[in-house]
């Protein structure tokens, strides 16, 4: 029952965060906001895309399916209250993902295009953390891992977190520094990377 609900949350999240948001972007700007991930095999871009994809499929899809198929949970994490709390977290984080995407307005993109210069968004949820979409996405996978606490979910979540760290630290932050210079550096010195107050960049 809980595993089925976790799958439903995952599918709804994917539909809204990628499908609905892309359609809104298309109506507003004339294009869907998707950028070619690029990156040759072995580069940071390739690794981040591959590891995040593996982690999301493992934690979000394979773990609930395995739970339904009878894979036993990790005993120390197998509590009904924890599973229900995980469902609540996943659903809340799914809504937060969409809210953060909407806050980006026309600047929303999936992927990085070095030739583009979009507006630097620092308001709304971006006043709390610099990457609220990634924070919320990890929240979705964390919630699902809590709801179906087997080893597939744990390994998948760890992989997704690692891949997101690579994407943000090695690809997106250098791009934003090159594009926005001191404006981004000043913003990053005040606001945490994924959690308020943590991961701030030096002002110089």
Short mmCIF file of C-alpha atoms in Angstrom, two decimals:
data_model
loop_
_atom_site.label_atom_id
_atom_site.label_comp_id
_atom_site.label_asym_id
_atom_site.label_seq_id
_atom_site.Cartn_x
_atom_site.Cartn_y
_atom_site.Cartn_z
CA UNK A 1 0.00 0.00 0.00
CA UNK A 2 2.69 2.50 1.01
CA UNK A 3 4.95 1.43 -1.85
CA UNK A 4 2.10 1.97 -4.30
CA UNK A 5 1.51 5.45 -2.87
CA UNK A 6 5.23 6.19 -3.20
CA UNK A 7 5.09 5.25 -6.89
CA UNK A 8 2.06 7.50 -7.33
CA UNK A 9 3.93 10.43 -5.76
CA UNK A 10 6.90 9.79 -8.03
CA UNK A 11 4.78 9.70 -11.19
CA UNK A 12 2.86 12.83 -10.20
CA UNK A 13 6.14 14.62 -9.43
CA UNK A 14 7.60 13.70 -12.82
CA UNK A 15 4.42 14.76 -14.59
CA UNK A 16 4.23 18.16 -12.90
CA UNK A 17 7.92 19.03 -12.50
CA UNK A 18 8.91 18.08 -16.02
CA UNK A 19 5.75 17.85 -18.13
CA UNK A 20 3.55 20.65 -16.80
CA UNK A 21 6.48 22.97 -16.09
CA UNK A 22 7.83 22.46 -19.61
CA UNK A 23 4.43 23.26 -21.12
CA UNK A 24 4.17 26.45 -19.05
CA UNK A 25 7.64 27.46 -20.23
CA UNK A 26 6.67 26.74 -23.82
CA UNK A 27 3.60 28.94 -23.56
CA UNK A 28 5.54 31.76 -21.91
CA UNK A 29 8.73 31.80 -23.97
CA UNK A 30 8.07 29.71 -27.07
CA UNK A 31 10.43 26.90 -26.05
CA UNK A 32 10.32 24.21 -23.37
CA UNK A 33 13.50 25.11 -21.44
CA UNK A 34 15.35 21.85 -22.03
CA UNK A 35 19.04 22.16 -22.84
CA UNK A 36 21.30 19.46 -24.24
CA UNK A 37 23.18 17.94 -21.28
CA UNK A 38 26.34 17.65 -23.43
CA UNK A 39 29.51 16.32 -21.91
CA UNK A 40 31.77 13.64 -23.29
CA UNK A 41 31.96 10.30 -21.52
CA UNK A 42 34.00 10.64 -18.34
CA UNK A 43 33.51 14.40 -17.92
CA UNK A 44 31.86 15.94 -14.85
CA UNK A 45 28.75 16.68 -16.94
CA UNK A 46 28.51 13.07 -18.07
CA UNK A 47 29.11 11.69 -14.58
CA UNK A 48 26.53 13.94 -12.95
CA UNK A 49 23.87 13.09 -15.53
CA UNK A 50 24.58 9.37 -15.34
CA UNK A 51 24.78 9.10 -11.55
CA UNK A 52 21.71 11.27 -10.91
CA UNK A 53 19.75 9.26 -13.46
CA UNK A 54 20.78 5.97 -11.88
CA UNK A 55 19.99 7.23 -8.39
CA UNK A 56 16.58 8.60 -9.33
CA UNK A 57 15.53 5.40 -11.09
CA UNK A 58 16.84 3.21 -8.26
CA UNK A 59 15.40 5.18 -5.34
CA UNK A 60 12.25 6.48 -7.00
CA UNK A 61 11.16 3.57 -9.17
CA UNK A 62 13.10 0.34 -8.52
CA UNK A 63 12.89 0.53 -4.72
CA UNK A 64 9.07 0.78 -4.54
CA UNK A 65 8.70 -1.94 -7.19
CA UNK A 66 11.10 -4.16 -5.24
CA UNK A 67 9.12 -3.51 -2.07
CA UNK A 68 5.92 -4.56 -3.82
CA UNK A 69 7.73 -7.68 -5.08
CA UNK A 70 8.67 -8.65 -1.54
CA UNK A 71 12.21 -7.34 -1.05
CA UNK A 72 12.62 -7.03 2.73
CA UNK A 73 13.32 -3.59 4.18
CA UNK A 74 16.32 -2.64 6.28
CA UNK A 75 15.04 -3.75 9.67
CA UNK A 76 16.23 -0.74 11.68
CA UNK A 77 14.33 1.60 9.33
CA UNK A 78 11.15 -0.45 9.04
CA UNK A 79 8.62 1.53 11.08
CA UNK A 80 5.12 2.47 9.94
CA UNK A 81 5.45 6.00 11.28
CA UNK A 82 8.71 6.47 9.35
CA UNK A 83 7.16 5.18 6.15
CA UNK A 84 4.19 7.54 6.50
CA UNK A 85 6.47 10.45 7.32
CA UNK A 86 8.43 9.60 4.17
CA UNK A 87 5.30 9.75 2.05
CA UNK A 88 4.42 13.13 3.54
CA UNK A 89 7.94 14.41 2.89
CA UNK A 90 7.93 13.16 -0.70
CA UNK A 91 4.58 14.80 -1.44
CA UNK A 92 5.59 18.09 0.19
CA UNK A 93 8.94 18.13 -1.62
CA UNK A 94 7.20 17.40 -4.93
CA UNK A 95 5.05 20.50 -4.45
CA UNK A 96 8.13 22.49 -3.39
CA UNK A 97 9.93 21.44 -6.58
CA UNK A 98 7.21 22.95 -8.74
CA UNK A 99 7.00 26.09 -6.60
CA UNK A 100 10.75 26.67 -6.96
CA UNK A 101 10.53 26.09 -10.72
CA UNK A 102 7.74 28.63 -11.02
CA UNK A 103 9.77 31.13 -8.98
CA UNK A 104 12.46 31.03 -11.67
CA UNK A 105 10.02 32.38 -14.24
CA UNK A 106 11.47 32.62 -17.75
CA UNK A 107 14.95 31.79 -16.40
CA UNK A 108 14.00 28.17 -15.72
CA UNK A 109 16.12 25.66 -17.60
CA UNK A 110 17.01 21.98 -17.45
CA UNK A 111 20.70 21.81 -18.27
CA UNK A 112 23.29 24.51 -18.93
CA UNK A 113 23.84 26.39 -22.18
CA UNK A 114 27.10 28.34 -22.04
CA UNK A 115 25.84 30.79 -24.67
CA UNK A 116 22.84 31.90 -22.60
CA UNK A 117 22.61 34.65 -20.02
CA UNK A 118 19.40 34.33 -18.04
CA UNK A 119 18.43 36.56 -15.13
CA UNK A 120 19.93 35.69 -11.73
CA UNK A 121 17.00 34.71 -9.48
CA UNK A 122 17.50 35.52 -5.79
CA UNK A 123 13.93 35.99 -4.54
CA UNK A 124 11.27 33.62 -3.22
CA UNK A 125 12.73 30.25 -2.19
CA UNK A 126 16.07 31.36 -3.64
CA UNK A 127 16.41 33.70 -0.67
CA UNK A 128 16.78 30.62 1.54
CA UNK A 129 18.99 28.37 -0.59
CA UNK A 130 20.68 28.79 -3.96
CA UNK A 131 19.39 25.51 -5.37
CA UNK A 132 15.87 24.96 -4.02
CA UNK A 133 14.84 22.80 -6.98
CA UNK A 134 17.66 20.34 -6.28
CA UNK A 135 16.94 20.48 -2.55
CA UNK A 136 13.29 19.65 -3.17
CA UNK A 137 14.14 16.88 -5.67
CA UNK A 138 16.42 15.22 -3.12
CA UNK A 139 13.60 15.63 -0.62
CA UNK A 140 11.31 13.63 -2.92
CA UNK A 141 13.82 10.78 -3.21
CA UNK A 142 14.58 10.90 0.53
CA UNK A 143 10.89 10.64 1.30
CA UNK A 144 10.45 7.66 -1.02
CA UNK A 145 13.50 5.97 0.55
CA UNK A 146 11.89 6.46 3.96
CA UNK A 147 8.60 5.05 2.67
CA UNK A 148 10.27 1.95 1.15
CA UNK A 149 13.48 1.60 3.22
CA UNK A 150 15.31 -1.14 1.35
CA UNK A 151 18.91 -1.23 0.17
CA UNK A 152 17.97 -0.25 -3.39
CA UNK A 153 16.43 2.98 -2.09
CA UNK A 154 19.41 3.75 0.14
CA UNK A 155 22.00 3.17 -2.60
CA UNK A 156 19.90 5.10 -5.12
CA UNK A 157 19.47 8.06 -2.79
CA UNK A 158 23.20 8.18 -2.07
CA UNK A 159 23.95 8.12 -5.81
CA UNK A 160 21.47 10.91 -6.53
CA UNK A 161 22.90 13.12 -3.79
CA UNK A 162 26.43 12.58 -5.10
CA UNK A 163 25.40 13.32 -8.68
CA UNK A 164 23.61 16.52 -7.69
CA UNK A 165 26.69 17.68 -5.78
CA UNK A 166 28.81 17.17 -8.91
CA UNK A 167 26.27 18.96 -11.11
CA UNK A 168 26.04 22.00 -8.86
CA UNK A 169 29.66 22.33 -7.75
CA UNK A 170 31.43 21.44 -10.99
CA UNK A 171 29.00 22.67 -13.65
CA UNK A 172 26.33 25.11 -12.51
CA UNK A 173 28.26 27.22 -10.00
CA UNK A 174 31.23 27.81 -12.33
CA UNK A 175 28.79 28.73 -15.11
CA UNK A 176 26.94 31.20 -12.87
CA UNK A 177 30.22 32.74 -11.72
CA UNK A 178 31.34 33.19 -15.33
CA UNK A 179 27.95 34.59 -16.35
CA UNK A 180 27.03 36.82 -13.41
CA UNK A 181 30.43 37.45 -11.80
CA UNK A 182 30.35 39.54 -8.64
CA UNK A 183 26.55 39.53 -8.47
CA UNK A 184 26.50 35.74 -8.10
CA UNK A 185 29.53 35.68 -5.82
CA UNK A 186 27.88 38.18 -3.47
CA UNK A 187 24.64 36.19 -3.51
CA UNK A 188 26.48 32.90 -2.92
CA UNK A 189 28.37 34.42 0.00
CA UNK A 190 25.05 35.15 1.74
CA UNK A 191 22.92 32.13 0.86
CA UNK A 192 23.60 28.42 1.42
CA UNK A 193 23.93 25.92 -1.39
CA UNK A 194 21.23 23.36 -0.48
CA UNK A 195 20.55 24.11 3.19
CA UNK A 196 20.20 27.61 4.66
CA UNK A 197 23.57 28.88 5.88
CA UNK A 198 25.62 25.90 4.64
CA UNK A 199 27.76 25.84 1.51
CA UNK A 200 28.20 29.56 1.12
CA UNK A 201 31.02 30.63 -1.20
CA UNK A 202 33.78 33.01 -0.09
CA UNK A 203 33.10 36.61 -1.08
CA UNK A 204 36.48 36.81 -2.79
#
